[in-house]
CSV table of C-alpha atoms and ligand atoms in Angstrom, one decimal:
chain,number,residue,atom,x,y,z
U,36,UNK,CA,20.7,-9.0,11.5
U,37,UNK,CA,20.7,-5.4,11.7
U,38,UNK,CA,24.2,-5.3,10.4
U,39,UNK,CA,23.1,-7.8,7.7
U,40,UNK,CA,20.7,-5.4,6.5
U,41,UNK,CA,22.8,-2.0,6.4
U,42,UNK,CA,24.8,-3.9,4.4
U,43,UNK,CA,22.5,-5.8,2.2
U,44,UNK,CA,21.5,-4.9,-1.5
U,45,UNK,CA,18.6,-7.0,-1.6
U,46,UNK,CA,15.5,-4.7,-1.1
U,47,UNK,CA,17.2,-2.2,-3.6
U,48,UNK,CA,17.8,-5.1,-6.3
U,49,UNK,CA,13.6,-6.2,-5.5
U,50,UNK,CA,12.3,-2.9,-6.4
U,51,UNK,CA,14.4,-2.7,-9.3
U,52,UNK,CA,13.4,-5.5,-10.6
U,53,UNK,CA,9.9,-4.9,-10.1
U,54,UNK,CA,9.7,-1.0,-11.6
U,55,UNK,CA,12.1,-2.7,-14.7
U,56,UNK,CA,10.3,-6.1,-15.5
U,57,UNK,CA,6.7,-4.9,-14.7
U,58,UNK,CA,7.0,-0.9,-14.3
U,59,UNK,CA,3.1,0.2,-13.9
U,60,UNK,CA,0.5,-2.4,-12.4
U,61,UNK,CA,-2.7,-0.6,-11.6
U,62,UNK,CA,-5.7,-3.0,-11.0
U,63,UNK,CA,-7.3,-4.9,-13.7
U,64,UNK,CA,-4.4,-4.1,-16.0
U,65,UNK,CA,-1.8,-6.8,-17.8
U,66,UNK,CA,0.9,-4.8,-15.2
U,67,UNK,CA,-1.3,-5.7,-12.1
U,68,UNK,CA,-1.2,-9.4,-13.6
U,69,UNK,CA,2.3,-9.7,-14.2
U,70,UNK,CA,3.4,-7.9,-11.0
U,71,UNK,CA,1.1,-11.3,-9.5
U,72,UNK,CA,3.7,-13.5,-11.0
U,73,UNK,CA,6.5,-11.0,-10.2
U,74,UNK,CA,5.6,-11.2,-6.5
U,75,UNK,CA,4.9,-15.1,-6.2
U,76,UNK,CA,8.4,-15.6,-7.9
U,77,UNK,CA,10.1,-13.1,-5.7
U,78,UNK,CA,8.8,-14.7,-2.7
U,79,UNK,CA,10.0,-18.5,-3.7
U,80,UNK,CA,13.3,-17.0,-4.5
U,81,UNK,CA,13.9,-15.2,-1.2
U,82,UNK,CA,13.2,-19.0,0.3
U,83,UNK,CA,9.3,-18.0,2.1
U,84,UNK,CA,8.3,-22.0,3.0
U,85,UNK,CA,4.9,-21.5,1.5
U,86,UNK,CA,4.1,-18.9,-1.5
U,87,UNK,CA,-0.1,-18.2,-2.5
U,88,UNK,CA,-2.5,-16.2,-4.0
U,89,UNK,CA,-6.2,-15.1,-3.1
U,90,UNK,CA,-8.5,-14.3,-5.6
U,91,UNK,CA,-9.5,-10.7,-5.6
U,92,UNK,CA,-12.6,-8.9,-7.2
U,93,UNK,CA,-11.2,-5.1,-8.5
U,94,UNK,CA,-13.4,-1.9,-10.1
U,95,UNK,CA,-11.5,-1.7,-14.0
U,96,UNK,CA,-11.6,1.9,-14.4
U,97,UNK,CA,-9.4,2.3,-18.3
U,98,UNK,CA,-7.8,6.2,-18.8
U,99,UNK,CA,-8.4,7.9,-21.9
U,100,UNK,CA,-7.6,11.8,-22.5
U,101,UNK,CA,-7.6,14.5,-20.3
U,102,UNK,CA,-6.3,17.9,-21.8
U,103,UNK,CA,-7.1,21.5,-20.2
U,104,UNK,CA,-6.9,24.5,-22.4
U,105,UNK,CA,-7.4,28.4,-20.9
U,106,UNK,CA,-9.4,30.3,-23.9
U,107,UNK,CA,-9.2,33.3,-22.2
U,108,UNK,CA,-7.7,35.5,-21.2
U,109,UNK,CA,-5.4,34.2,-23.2
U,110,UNK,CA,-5.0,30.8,-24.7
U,111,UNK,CA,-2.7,28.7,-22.9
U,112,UNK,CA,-2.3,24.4,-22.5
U,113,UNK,CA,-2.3,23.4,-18.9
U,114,UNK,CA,-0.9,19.6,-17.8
U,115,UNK,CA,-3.5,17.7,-16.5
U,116,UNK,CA,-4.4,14.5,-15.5
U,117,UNK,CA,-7.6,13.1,-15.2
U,118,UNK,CA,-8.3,10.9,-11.3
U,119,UNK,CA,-8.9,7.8,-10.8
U,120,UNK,CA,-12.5,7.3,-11.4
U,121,UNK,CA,-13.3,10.1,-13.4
U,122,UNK,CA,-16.3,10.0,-15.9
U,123,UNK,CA,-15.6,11.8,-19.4
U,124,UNK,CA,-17.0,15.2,-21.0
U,125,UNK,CA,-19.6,15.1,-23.7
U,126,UNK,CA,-18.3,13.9,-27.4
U,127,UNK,CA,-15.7,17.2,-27.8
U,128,UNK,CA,-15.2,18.2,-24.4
U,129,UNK,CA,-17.0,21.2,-22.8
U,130,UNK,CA,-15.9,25.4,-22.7
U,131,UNK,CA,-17.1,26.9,-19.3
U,132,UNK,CA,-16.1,29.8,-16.9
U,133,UNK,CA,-13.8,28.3,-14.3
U,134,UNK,CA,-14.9,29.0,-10.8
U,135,UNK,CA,-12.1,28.6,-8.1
U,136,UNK,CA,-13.4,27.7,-4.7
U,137,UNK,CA,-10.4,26.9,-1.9
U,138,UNK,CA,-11.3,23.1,-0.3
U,139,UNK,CA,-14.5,21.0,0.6
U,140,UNK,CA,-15.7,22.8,3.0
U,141,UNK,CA,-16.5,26.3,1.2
U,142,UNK,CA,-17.6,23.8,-1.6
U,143,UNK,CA,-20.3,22.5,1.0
U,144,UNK,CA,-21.3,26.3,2.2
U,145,UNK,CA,-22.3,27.8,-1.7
U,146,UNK,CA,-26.0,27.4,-2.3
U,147,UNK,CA,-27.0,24.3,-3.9
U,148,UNK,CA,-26.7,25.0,-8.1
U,149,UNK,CA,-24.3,27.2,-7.2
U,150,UNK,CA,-21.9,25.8,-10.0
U,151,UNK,CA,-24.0,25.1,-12.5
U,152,UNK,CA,-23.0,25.4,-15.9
U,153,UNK,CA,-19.2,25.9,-14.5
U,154,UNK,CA,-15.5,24.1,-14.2
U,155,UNK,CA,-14.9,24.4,-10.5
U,156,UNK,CA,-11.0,24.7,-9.6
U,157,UNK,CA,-10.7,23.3,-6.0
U,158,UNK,CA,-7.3,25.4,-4.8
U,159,UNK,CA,-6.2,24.3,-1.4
U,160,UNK,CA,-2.4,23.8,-1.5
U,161,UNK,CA,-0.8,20.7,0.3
U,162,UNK,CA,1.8,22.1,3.2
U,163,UNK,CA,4.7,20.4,3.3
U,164,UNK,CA,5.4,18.7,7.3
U,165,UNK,CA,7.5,16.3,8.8
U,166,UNK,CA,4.0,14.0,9.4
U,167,UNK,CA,1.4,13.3,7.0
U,168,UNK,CA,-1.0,15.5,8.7
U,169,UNK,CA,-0.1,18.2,5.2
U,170,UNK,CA,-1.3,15.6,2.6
U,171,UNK,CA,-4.3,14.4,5.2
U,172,UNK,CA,-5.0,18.0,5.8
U,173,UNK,CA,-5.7,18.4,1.6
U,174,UNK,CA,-6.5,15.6,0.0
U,175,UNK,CA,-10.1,15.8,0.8
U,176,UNK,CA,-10.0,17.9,-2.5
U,177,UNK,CA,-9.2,15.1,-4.2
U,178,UNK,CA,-11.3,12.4,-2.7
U,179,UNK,CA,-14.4,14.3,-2.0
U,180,UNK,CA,-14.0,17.7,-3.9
U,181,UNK,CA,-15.4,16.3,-7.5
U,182,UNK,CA,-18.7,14.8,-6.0
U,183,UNK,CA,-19.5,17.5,-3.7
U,184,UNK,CA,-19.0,20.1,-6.9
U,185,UNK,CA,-21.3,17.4,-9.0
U,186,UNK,CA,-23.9,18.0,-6.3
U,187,UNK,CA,-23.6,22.3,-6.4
U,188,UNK,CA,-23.8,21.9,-10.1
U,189,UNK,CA,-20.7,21.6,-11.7
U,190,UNK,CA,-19.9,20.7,-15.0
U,191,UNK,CA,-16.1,19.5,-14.0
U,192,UNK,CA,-14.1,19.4,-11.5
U,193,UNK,CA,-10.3,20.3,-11.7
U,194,UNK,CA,-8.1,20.4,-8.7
U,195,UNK,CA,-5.0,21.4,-8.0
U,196,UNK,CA,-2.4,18.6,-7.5
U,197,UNK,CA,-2.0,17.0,-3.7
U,198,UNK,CA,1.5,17.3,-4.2
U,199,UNK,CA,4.3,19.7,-3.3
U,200,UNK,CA,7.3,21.1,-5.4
U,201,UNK,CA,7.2,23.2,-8.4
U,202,UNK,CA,7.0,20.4,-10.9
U,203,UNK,CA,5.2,20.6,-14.1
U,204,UNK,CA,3.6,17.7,-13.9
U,205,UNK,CA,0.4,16.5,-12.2
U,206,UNK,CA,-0.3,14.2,-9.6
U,207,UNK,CA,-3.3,11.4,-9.9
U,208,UNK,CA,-5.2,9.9,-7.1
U,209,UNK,CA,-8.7,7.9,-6.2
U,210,UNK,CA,-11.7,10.0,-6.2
U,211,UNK,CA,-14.9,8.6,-4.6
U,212,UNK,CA,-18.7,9.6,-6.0
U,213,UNK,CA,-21.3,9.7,-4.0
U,214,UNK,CA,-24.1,7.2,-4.1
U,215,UNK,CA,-26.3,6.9,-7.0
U,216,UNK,CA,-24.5,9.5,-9.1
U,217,UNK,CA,-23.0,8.9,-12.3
U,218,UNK,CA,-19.0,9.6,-12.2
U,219,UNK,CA,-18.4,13.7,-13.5
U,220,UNK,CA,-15.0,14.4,-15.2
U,221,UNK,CA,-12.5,15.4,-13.2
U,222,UNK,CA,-8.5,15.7,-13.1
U,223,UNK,CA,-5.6,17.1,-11.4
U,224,UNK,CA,-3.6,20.2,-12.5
U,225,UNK,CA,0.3,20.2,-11.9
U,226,UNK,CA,1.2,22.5,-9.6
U,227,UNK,CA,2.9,25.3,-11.3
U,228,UNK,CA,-0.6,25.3,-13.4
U,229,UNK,CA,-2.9,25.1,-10.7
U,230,UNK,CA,-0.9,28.9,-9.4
U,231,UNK,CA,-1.2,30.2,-13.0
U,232,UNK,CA,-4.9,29.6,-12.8
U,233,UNK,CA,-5.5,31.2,-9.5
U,234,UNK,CA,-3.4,34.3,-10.2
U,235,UNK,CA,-5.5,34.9,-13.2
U,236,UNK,CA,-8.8,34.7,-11.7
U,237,UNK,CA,-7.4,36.2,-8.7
U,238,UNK,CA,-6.4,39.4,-11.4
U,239,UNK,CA,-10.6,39.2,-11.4
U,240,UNK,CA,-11.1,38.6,-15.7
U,241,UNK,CA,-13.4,35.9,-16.3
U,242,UNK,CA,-11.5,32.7,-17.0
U,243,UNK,CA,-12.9,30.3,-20.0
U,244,UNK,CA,-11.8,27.1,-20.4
U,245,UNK,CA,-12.2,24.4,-22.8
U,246,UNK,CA,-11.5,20.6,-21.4
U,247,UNK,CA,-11.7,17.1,-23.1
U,248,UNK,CA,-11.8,14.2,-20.5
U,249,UNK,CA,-12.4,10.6,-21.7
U,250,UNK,CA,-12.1,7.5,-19.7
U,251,UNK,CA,-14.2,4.4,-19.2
U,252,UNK,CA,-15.9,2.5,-16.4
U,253,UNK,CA,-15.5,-1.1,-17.5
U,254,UNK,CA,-17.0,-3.3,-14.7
U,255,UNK,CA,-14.2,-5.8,-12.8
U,256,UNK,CA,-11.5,-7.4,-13.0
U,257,UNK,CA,-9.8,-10.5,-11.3
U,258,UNK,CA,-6.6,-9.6,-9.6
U,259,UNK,CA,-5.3,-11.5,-6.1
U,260,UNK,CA,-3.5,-10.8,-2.7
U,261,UNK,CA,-0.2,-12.8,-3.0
U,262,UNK,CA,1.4,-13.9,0.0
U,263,UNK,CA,3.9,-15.8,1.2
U,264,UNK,CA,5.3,-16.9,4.6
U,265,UNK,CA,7.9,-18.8,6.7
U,266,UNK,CA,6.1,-20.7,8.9
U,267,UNK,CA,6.6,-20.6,12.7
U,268,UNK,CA,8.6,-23.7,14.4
U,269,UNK,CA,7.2,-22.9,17.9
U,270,UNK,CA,4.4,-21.4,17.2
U,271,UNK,CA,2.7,-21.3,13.7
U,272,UNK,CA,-0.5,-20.4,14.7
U,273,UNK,CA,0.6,-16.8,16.0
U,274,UNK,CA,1.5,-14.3,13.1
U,275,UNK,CA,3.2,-11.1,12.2
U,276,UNK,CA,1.8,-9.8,9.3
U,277,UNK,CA,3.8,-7.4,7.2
U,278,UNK,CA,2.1,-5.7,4.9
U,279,UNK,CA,2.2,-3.7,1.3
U,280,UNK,CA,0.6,-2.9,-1.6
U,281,UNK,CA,1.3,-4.4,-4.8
U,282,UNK,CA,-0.5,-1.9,-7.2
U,283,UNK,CA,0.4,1.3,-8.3
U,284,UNK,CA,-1.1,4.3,-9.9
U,285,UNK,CA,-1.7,3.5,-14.1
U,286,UNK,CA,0.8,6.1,-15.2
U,287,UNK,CA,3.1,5.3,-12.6
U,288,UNK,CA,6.1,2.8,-12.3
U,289,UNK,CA,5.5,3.4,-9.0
U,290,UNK,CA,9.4,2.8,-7.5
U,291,UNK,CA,8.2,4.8,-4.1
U,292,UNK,CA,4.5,3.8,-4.5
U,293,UNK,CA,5.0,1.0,-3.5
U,294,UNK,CA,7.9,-0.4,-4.8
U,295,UNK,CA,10.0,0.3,-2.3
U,296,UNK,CA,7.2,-1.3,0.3
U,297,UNK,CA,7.0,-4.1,-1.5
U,298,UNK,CA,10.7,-4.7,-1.6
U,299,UNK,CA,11.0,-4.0,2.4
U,300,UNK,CA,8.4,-6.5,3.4
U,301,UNK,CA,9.5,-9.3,2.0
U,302,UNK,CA,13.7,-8.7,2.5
U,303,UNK,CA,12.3,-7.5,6.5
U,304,UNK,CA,10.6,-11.1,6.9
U,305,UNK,CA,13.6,-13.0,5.0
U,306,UNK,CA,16.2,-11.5,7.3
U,307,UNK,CA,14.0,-12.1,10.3
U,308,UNK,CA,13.3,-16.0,9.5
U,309,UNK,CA,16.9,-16.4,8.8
U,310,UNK,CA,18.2,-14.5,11.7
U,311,UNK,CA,18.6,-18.1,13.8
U,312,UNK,CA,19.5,-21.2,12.4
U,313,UNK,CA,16.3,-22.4,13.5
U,314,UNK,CA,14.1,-20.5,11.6
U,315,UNK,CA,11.6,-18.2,14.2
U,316,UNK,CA,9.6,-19.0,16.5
U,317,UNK,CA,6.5,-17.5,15.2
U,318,UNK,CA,5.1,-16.9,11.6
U,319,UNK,CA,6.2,-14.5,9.3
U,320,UNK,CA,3.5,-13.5,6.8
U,321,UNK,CA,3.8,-11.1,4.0
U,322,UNK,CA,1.2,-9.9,2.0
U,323,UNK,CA,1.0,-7.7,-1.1
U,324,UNK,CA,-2.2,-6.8,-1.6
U,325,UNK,CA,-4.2,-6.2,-4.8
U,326,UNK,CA,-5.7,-2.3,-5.7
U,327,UNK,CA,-5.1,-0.4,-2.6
U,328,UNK,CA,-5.0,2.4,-4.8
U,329,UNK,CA,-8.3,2.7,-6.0
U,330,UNK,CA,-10.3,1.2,-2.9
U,331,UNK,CA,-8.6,-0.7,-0.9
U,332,UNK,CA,-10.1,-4.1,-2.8
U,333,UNK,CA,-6.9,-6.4,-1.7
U,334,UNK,CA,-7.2,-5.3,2.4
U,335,UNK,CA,-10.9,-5.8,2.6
U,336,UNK,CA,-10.6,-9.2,0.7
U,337,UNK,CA,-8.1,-10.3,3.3
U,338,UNK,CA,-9.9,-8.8,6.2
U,339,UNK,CA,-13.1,-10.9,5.4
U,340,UNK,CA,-11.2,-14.0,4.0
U,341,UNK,CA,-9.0,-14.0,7.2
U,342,UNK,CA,-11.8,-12.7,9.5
U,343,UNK,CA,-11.6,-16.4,11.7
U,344,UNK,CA,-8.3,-15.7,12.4
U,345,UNK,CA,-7.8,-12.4,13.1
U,346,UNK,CA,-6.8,-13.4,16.6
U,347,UNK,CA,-3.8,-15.1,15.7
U,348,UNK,CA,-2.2,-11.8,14.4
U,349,UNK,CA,0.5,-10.9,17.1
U,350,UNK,CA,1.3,-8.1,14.9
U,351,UNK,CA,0.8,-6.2,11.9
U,352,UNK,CA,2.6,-3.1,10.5
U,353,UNK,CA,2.7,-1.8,6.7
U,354,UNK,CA,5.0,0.1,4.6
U,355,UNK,CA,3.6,2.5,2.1
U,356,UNK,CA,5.3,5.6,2.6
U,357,UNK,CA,8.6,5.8,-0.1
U,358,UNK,CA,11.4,4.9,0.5
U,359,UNK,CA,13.0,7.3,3.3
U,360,UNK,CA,14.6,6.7,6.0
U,361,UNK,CA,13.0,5.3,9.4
U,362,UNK,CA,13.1,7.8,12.0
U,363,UNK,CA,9.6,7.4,14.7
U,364,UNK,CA,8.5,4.2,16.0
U,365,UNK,CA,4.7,4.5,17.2
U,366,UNK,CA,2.4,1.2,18.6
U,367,UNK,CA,-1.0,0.5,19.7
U,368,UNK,CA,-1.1,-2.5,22.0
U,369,UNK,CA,-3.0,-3.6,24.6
U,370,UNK,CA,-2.8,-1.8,28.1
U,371,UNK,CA,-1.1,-5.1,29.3
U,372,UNK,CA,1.9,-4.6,27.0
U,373,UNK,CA,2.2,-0.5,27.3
U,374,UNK,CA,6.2,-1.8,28.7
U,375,UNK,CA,6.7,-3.6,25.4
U,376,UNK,CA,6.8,-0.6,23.5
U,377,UNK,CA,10.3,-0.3,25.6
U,378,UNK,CA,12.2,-3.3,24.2
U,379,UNK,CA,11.4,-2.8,21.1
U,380,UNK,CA,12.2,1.0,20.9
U,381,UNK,CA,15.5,-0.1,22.2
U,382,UNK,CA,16.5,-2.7,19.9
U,383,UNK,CA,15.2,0.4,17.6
U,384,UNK,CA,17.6,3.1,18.7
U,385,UNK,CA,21.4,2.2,17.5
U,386,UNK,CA,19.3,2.5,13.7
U,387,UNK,CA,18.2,6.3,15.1
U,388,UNK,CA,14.3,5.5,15.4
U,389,UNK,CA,12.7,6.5,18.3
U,390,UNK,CA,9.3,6.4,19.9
U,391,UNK,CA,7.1,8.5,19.5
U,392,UNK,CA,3.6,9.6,21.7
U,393,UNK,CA,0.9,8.8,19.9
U,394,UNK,CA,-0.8,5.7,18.5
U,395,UNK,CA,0.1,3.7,15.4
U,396,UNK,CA,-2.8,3.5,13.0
U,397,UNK,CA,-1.6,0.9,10.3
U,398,UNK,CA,-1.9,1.9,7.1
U,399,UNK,CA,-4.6,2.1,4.9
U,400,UNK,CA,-4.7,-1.4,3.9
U,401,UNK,CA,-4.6,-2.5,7.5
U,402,UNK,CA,-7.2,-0.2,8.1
U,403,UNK,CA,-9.8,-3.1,7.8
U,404,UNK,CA,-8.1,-4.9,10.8
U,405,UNK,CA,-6.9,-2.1,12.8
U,406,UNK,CA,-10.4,-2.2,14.4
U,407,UNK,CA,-10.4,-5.6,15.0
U,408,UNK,CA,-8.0,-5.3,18.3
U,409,UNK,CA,-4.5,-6.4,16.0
U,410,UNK,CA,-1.3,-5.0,17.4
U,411,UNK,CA,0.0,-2.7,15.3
U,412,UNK,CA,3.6,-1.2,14.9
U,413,UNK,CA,3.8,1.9,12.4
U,414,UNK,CA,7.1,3.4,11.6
U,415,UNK,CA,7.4,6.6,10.8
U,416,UNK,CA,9.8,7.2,7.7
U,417,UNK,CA,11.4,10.2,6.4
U,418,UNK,CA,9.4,11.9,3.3
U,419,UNK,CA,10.6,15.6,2.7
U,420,UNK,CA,10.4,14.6,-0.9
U,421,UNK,CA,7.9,11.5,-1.6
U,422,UNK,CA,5.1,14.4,-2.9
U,423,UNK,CA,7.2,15.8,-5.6
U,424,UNK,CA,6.4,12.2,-7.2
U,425,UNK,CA,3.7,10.7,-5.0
U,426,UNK,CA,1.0,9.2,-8.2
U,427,UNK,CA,3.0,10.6,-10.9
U,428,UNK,CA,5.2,9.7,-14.2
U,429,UNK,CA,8.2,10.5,-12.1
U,430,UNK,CA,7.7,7.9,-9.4
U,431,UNK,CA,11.0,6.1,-11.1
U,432,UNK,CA,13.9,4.4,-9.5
U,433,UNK,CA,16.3,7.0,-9.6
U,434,UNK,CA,14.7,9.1,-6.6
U,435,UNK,CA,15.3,5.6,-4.3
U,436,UNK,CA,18.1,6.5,-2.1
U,437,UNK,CA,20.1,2.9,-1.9
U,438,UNK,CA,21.5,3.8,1.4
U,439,UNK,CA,17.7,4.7,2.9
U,440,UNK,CA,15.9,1.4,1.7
U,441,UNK,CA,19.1,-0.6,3.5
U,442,UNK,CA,18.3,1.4,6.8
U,443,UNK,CA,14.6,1.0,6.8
U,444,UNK,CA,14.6,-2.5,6.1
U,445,UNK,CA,17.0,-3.1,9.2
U,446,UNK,CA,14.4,-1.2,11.1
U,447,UNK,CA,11.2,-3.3,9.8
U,448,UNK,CA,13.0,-6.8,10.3
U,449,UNK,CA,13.9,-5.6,13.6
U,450,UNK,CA,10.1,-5.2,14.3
U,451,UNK,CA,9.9,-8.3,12.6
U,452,UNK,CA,12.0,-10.2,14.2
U,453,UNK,CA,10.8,-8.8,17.6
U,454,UNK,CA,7.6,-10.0,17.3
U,455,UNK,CA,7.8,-13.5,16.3
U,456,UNK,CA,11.1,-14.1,18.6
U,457,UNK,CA,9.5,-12.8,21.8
U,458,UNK,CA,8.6,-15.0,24.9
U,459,UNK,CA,5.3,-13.7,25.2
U,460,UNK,CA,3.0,-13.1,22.2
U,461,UNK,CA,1.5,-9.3,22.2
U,462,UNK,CA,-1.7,-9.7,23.4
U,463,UNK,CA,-4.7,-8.3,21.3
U,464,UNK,CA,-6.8,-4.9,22.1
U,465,UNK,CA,-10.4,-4.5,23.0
U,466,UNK,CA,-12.0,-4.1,19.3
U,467,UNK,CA,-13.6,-1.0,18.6
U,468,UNK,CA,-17.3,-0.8,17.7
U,469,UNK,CA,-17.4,0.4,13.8
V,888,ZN,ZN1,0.7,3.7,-1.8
């Protein structure tokens, strides 16, 4: 199977065909409905015994404008883009001083008002490291940074991108607003921009700016969880669950995010259910979830549709992280099964992933089950370069390495087939109180 997949073209000919024949599918938009029609076809054709959809209810938030202008010291256009969620200036935008402060947490220590009548510029750069502790480390700016401005005053918010590389072009995101407050404008700078702007207020002159930010709030949108599955011969009732999202950012195609996630999944669970000639022993479940991007709408759905049977989930384990190359195995089972962790680390190794210390998480759509006790597997997959595109016009096929998408998909229908082939289903954890 393993060989299979090193050799296999499938997973890159799936995201190609999504990122051609549906290219951007943010929630509520036609893209989000085709990519619904994309999925359930792809499924049928890659021979899953039963193919459906699940209603899902998803925020419509419609982009507009968003352009930045420096007055002074000197006029200049910056490349902006507004975040996901972002209200809209006055008719004609607004001209304020620009106020840099570094991350959330010096946001949260100025005096309340502090910002009134200002642009606040939140700074904090994203380091670049082999785990995603650099991107958890700053995106706080992004999710948190424009309501906790609001709140000191602000007029705006810009931040720089959560991004690395010296691109000029910004990065997007989700930005949440705190209860009872009406949504402030707000976007992202690209890099290069974002160190233009802090080297001039560094030089201490008084930065004005003028910015024009329109988007719209437009209530919800139907969109659904597709998912498909080859159901168990043994034992249907026990599940693995592989998991991504379907969505992507508005103004990107989104080949890495989640394209490439997408395409894993569902080439994973069709090598792993045609690995025998009997089909496997437990079920394999794929779902591609609706608007994980801008609130997770798709995983909660499934979490409280599928809350009865949460105990039948052997396993779960999701790919949104590009389309590197797998490299770290971590799990989180129950104490009974630490030793399981062994097998499948070594069915793991000739593909060069190995286990790590530490506990998988899921992702963030499984973050609505991870609590629940489910198994999960995480893999860890090489991302040196998914932040020069992460949310951005350049998410596009041509940063997919072929040769990477071949070796993580032998890696995830591994795990796959691991879990629904084994004697003994993985037991579930102790929940944890929320
Ligand atoms: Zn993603």
């Amino acid at each position: 199977m393993q060989r299979q997949a090193l050799a296999g073209e499938r997973t890159w000919q799936l995201v190609t065909s999504l990122v051609t024949e549906v290219g951007p599918r943010f929630a509520g938009t036609p893209g989000d409905a085709q990519s619904i029609a994309w999925a359930e076809r792809a499924l049928r054709e890659a021979g899953f015994d039963r193919v459906w959809t699940e209603p899902v209810t998803v925020p419509r938030w419609i982009r507009g404008t968003a352009t930045a202008e420096i007055l002074a010291p000197h006029a200049r256009r910056l490349e902006v883009v507004a975040l996901g969620g972002s209200g809209s200036t006055p008719p004609g935008g607004i001209e304020a001083e620009v106020v840099e402060v570094f991350d959330v947490e010096a946001l949260e220590a100025l005096p309340e008002g502090a910002l009134a009548g200002r642009i606040a510029f939140l700074s904090r750069p994203m380091e670049q490291r082999a785990d995603w502790t650099g991107y958890g480390e700053a995106v706080p700016i992004r999710s948190r940074g424009p309501a906790v401005a609001a709140r000191k005053g602000a007029l705006a918010t810009l931040i720089r991108s959560v991004a690395i590389g010296p691109d000029r072009f910004p990065h997007t995101g989700a930005t949440r607003w705190e209860e009872g407050t009406s949504p402030a404008p707000t976007a992202a700078l690209a890099v290069p921009d974002a160190e233009l702007l802090h080297r001039q207020l560094a030089a201490g002159a008084p930065v004005r700016m003028r910015l024009v930010i329109e988007n719209e709030h437009a209530g919800e949108a139907v969109s659904a969880n597709v998912i498909g599955e080859f159901r168990g011969r043994e034992r249907p009732g026990e599940v693995v669950l592989l998991v991504a999202h379907r969505d992507s950012w508005d103004i990107a195609p989104g080949a890495q995010d989640n394209g490439t996630g997408v395409a894993t999944m569902i080439e994973a669970a069709r090598l792993a259910a045609t690995a025998s000639r009997q089909g496997p022993r437990r079920t394999l479940r794929v779902l591609l979830t609706a608007n994980e991007e801008f609130g997770l709408s798709g995983a909660r759905a499934y979490a409280a549709a599928h809350a009865a049977e949460t105990g039948s989930i052997v396993l779960a384990t999701e790919s949104d992280q590009g389309g590197g190359r797998a490299h770290g195995l971590l799990v989180n089972f129950a104490a009974e099964d630490a030793a399981a962790s062994g097998e499948l680390a070594a069915l793991l190794a000739p593909l060069g992933v190995a286990l790590r210390s530490g506990e998988a998480g899921g992702g963030a759509d499984l973050s609505p089950l991870a609590p629940l006790g489910v198994p999960l597997v995480d893999l860890d997959l090489e991302r040196a370069r998914y932040f020069e595109v992460h949310h951005t016009i350049n998410d596009t096929l041509e940063r997919v390495v072929p040769a990477d998408l071949r070796q993580a998909t032998a890696a995830w229908a591994t795990v796959a087939w691991w879990g629904a082939q084994r004697a003994e289903r993985l037991r579930s954890r102790p929940p944890q109180p929320q």
